[in-house]
Every structure is written in structure tokens, then in C-alpha cells.
Coordinates of N, CA, C and O in Angstrom, one line a residue:
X747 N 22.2 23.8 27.2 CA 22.1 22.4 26.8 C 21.5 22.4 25.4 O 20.6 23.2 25.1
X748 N 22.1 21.6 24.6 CA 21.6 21.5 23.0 C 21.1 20.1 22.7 O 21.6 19.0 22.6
X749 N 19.4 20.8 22.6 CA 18.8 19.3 22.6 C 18.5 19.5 20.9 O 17.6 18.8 20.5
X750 N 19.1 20.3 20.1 CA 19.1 19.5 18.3 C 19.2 18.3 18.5 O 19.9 17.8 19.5
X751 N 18.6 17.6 17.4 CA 18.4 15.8 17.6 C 19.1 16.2 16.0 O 18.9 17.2 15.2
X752 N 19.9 15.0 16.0 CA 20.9 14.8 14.6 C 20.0 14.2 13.5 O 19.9 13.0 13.5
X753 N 19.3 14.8 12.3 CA 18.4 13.5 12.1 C 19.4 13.1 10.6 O 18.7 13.0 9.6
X754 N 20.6 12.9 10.5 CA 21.3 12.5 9.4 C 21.6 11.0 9.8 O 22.2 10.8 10.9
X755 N 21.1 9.8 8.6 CA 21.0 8.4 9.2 C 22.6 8.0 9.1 O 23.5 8.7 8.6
X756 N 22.7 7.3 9.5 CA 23.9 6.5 9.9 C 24.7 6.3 8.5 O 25.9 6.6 8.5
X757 N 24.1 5.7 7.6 CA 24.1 5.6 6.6 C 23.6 6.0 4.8 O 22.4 5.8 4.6
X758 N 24.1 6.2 4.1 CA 23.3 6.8 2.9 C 21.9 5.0 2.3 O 22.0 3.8 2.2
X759 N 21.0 6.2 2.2 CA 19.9 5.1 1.6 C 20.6 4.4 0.3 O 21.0 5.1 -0.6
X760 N 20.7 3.2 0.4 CA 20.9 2.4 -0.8 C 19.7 2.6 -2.4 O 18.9 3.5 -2.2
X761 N 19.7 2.3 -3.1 CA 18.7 2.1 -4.0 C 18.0 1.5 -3.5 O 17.0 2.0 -3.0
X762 N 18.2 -0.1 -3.4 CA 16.8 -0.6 -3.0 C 16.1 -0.2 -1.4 O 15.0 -0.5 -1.1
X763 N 17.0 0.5 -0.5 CA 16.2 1.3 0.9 C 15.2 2.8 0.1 O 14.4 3.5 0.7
X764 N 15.5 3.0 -1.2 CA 14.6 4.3 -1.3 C 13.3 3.6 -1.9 O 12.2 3.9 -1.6
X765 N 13.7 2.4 -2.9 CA 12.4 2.0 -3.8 C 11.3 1.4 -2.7 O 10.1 1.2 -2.9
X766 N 12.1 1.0 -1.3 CA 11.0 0.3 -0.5 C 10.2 1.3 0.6 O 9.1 1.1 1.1
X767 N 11.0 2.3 0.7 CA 10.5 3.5 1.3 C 9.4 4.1 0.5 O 8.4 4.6 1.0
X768 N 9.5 4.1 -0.9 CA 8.5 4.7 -1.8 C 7.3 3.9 -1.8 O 6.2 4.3 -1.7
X769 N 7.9 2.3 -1.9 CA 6.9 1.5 -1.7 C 5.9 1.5 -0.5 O 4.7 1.8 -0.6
X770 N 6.5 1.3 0.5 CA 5.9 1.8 1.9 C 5.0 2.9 1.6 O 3.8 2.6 1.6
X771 N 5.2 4.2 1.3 CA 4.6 5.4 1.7 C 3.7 5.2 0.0 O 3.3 6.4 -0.1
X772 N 3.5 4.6 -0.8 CA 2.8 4.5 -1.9 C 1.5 3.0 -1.2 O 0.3 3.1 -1.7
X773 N 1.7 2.3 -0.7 CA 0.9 1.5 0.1 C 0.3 2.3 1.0 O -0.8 2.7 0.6
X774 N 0.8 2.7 2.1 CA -0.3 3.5 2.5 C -0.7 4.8 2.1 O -1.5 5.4 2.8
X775 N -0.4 5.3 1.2 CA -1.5 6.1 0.5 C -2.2 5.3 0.2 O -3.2 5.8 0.7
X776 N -2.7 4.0 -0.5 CA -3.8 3.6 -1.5 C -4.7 3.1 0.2 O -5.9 3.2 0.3
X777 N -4.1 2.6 1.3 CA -4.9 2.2 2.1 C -5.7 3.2 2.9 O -6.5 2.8 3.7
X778 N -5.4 4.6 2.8 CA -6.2 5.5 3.0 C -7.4 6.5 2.4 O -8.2 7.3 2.8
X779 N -6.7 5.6 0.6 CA -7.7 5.8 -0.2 C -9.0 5.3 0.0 O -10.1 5.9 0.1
X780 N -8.3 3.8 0.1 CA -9.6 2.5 0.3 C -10.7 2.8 1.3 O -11.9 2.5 1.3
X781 N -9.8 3.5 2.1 CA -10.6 4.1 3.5 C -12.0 5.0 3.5 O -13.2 4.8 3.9
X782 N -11.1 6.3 2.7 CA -12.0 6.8 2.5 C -13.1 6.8 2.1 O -14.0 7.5 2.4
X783 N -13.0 5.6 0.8 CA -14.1 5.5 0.1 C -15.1 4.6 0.5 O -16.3 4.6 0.1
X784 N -14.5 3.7 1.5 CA -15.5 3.3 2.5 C -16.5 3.7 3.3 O -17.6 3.2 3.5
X785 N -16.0 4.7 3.6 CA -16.6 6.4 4.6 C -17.2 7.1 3.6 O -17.6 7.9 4.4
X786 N -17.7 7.6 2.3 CA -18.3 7.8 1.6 C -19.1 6.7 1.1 O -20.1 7.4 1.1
X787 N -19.4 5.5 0.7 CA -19.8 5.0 0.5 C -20.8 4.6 1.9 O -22.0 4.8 1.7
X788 N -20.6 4.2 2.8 CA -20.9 3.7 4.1 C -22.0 5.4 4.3 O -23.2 5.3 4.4
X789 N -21.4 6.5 4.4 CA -22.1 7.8 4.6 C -23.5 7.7 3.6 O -24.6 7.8 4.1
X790 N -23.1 7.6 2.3 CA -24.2 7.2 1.2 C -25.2 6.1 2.0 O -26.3 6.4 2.5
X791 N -24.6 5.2 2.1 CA -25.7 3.5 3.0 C -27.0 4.4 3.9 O -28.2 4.4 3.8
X792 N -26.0 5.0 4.7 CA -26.7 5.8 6.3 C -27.7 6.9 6.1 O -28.7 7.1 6.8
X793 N -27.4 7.6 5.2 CA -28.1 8.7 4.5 C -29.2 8.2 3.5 O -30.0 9.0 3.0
X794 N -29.1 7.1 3.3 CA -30.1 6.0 2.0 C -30.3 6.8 0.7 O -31.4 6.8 0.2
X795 N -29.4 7.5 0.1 CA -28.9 7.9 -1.0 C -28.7 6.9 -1.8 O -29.0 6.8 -3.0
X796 N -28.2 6.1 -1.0 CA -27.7 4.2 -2.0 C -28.1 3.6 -1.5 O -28.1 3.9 -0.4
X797 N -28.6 2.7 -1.7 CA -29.7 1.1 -1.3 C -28.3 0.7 -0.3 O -27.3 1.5 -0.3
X798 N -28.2 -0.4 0.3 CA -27.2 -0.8 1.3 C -26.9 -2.0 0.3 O -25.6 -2.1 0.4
X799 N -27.3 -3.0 -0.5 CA -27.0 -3.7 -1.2 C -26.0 -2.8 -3.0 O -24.9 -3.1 -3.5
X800 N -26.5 -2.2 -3.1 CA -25.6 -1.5 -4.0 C -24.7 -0.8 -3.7 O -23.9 -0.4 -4.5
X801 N -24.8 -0.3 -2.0 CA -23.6 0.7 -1.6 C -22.3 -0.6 -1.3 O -21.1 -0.4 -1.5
X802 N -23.1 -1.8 -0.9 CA -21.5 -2.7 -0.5 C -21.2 -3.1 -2.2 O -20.1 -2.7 -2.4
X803 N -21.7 -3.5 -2.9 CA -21.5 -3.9 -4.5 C -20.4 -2.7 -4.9 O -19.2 -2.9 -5.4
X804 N -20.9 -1.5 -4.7 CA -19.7 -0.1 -5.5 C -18.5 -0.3 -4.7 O -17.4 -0.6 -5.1
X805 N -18.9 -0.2 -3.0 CA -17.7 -0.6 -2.3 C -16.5 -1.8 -2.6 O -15.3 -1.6 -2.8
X806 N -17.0 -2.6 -2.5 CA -16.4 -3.6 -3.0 C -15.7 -3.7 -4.2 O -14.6 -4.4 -4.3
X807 N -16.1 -3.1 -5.1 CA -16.0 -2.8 -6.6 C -15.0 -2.0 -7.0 O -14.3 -2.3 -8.0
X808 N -14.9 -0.4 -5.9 CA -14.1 0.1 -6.1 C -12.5 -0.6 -5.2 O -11.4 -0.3 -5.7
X809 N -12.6 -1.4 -4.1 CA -11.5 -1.6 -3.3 C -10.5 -2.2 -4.2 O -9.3 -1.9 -4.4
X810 N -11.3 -3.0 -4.7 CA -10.9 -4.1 -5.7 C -10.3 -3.7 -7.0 O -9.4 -4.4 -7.5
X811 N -10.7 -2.7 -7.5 CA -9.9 -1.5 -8.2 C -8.6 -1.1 -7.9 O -7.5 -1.3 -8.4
X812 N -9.0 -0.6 -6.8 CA -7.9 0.3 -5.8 C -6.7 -0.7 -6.1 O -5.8 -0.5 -6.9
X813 N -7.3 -1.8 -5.2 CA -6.1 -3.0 -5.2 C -5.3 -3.6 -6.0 O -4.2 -4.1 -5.8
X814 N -6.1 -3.7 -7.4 CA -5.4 -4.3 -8.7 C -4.7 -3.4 -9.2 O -3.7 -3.9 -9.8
X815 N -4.9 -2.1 -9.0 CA -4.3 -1.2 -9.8 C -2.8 -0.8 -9.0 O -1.8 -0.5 -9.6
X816 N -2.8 -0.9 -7.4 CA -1.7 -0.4 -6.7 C -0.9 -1.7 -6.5 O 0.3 -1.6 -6.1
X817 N -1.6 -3.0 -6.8 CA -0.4 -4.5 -6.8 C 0.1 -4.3 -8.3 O 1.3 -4.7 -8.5
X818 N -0.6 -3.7 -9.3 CA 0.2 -3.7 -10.6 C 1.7 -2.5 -10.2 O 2.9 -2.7 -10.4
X819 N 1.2 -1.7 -9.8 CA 2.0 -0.9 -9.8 C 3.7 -1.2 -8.8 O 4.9 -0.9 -8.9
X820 N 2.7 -2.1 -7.9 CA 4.0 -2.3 -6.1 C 5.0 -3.1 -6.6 O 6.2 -3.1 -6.6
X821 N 4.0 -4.2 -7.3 CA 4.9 -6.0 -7.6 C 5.8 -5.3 -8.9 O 5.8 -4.2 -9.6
X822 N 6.5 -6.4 -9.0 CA 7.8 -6.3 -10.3 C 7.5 -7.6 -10.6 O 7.0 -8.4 -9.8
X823 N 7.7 -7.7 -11.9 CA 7.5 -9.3 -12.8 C 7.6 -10.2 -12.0 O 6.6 -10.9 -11.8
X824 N 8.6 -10.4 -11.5 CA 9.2 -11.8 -10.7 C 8.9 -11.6 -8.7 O 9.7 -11.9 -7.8
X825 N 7.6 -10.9 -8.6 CA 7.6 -10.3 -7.5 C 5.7 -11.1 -7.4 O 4.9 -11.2 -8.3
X826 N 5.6 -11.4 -5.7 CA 4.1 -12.2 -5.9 C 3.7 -12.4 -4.7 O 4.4 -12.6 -3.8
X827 N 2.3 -12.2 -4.5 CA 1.5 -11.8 -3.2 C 1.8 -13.2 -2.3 O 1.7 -13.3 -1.1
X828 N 2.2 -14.2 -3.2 CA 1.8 -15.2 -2.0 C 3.3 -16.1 -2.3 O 3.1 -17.2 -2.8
X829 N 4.7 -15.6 -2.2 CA 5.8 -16.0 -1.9 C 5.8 -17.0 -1.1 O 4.8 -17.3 -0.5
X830 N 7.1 -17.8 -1.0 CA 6.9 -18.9 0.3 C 8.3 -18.1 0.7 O 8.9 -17.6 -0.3
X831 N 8.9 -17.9 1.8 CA 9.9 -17.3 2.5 C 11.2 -18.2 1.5 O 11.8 -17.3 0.9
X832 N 11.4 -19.1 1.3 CA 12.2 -19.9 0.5 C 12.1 -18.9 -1.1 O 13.1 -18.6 -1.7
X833 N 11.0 -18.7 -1.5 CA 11.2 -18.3 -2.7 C 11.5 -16.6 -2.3 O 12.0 -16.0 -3.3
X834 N 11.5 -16.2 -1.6 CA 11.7 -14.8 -1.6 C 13.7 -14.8 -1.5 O 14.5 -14.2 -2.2
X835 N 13.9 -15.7 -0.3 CA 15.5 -15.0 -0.2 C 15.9 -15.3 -1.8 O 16.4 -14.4 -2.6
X836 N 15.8 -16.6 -2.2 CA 16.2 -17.3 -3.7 C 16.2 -15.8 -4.9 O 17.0 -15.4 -5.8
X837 N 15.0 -15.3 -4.4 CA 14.5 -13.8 -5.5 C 15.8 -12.7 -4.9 O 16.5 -12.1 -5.6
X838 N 15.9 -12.6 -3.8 CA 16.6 -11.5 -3.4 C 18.7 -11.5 -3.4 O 19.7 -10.8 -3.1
X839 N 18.3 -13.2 -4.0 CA 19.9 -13.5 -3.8 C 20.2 -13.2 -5.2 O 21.4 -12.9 -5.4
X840 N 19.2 -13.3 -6.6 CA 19.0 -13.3 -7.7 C 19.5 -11.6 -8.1 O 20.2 -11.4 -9.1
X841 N 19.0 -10.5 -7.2 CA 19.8 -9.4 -7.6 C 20.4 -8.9 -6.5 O 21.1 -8.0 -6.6

């Protein structure tokens, strides 16, 4: 019996199925980032290395980093966190 599993897709990835795949797997990298530094920071709190008021301030500080820096990178000019479903297909019919 040949249980090889076929893993060749049905289809060839388009351009925009690779840029969203990158996108995907570039999103959760930064949210594992975020994570971690949580868990270091939070370890700092527990250990009282960092006051618990300056440990949520850096926390906060850095997420917020994390975040500006990986939406500059995700979004495209004409691309925006708070779309209305109407403006997205209008964008997607656009290219």
C-alpha cells in the first residue's frame, strides 16, 4: 500500500497567493515576537528587576514598536487597517 501523500497543489501559486503567504508567515513572526517580549518583560516584573509600572510602560512601548514597524512594512499605500468590506473589493478590482 503507498500511503506517499502528493503534496504538489492543484495549482501554481499566483503572485498575489505568494505575497499573501509571505504576508501571513511575516505576521506571525512579529506576533511571536510581541510574545516574547512580553515573557521577558513580565519575567523582569516577577523577578522585580523592573518596577511593574515601568515593566508595563517598556512593554507597551516596545509592542507598539513591533506594530508600527511590521504595519509599515504589511500595508501598501492604498492598503488600511480599518477598510470597510466595500472599499476593499473596489481596491482589489483596482489591480
Amino acid at each position: 500500500m503507498n500511503r506517499k501523500v502528493d503534496w504538489t497543489p492543484a495549482r501554481p501559486m499566483t503572485e498575489a497567493d505568494k505575497k499573501a503567504a509571505n504576508q501571513q508567515q511575516y505576521a506571525y513572526t512579529v506576533l511571536l515576537i510581541m510574545t516574547m517580549i512580553n515573557i521577558v518583560f513580565g519575567v523582569l516584573m516577577v523577578s522585580k528587576i523592573v518596577t511593574v509600572w515601568l515593566g508595563m510602560i517598556l512593554a507597551f512601548s516596545a509592542m507598539t514598536i513591533v506594530f508600527a514597524k511590521a504595519k509599515a512594512r504589511l500595508l501598501d499605500s492604498d492598503e488600511s487597517l480599518f477598510e470597510t468590506a466595500d472599499d476593499f473589493h473596489n481596491r482589489r478590482k483596482k489591480s
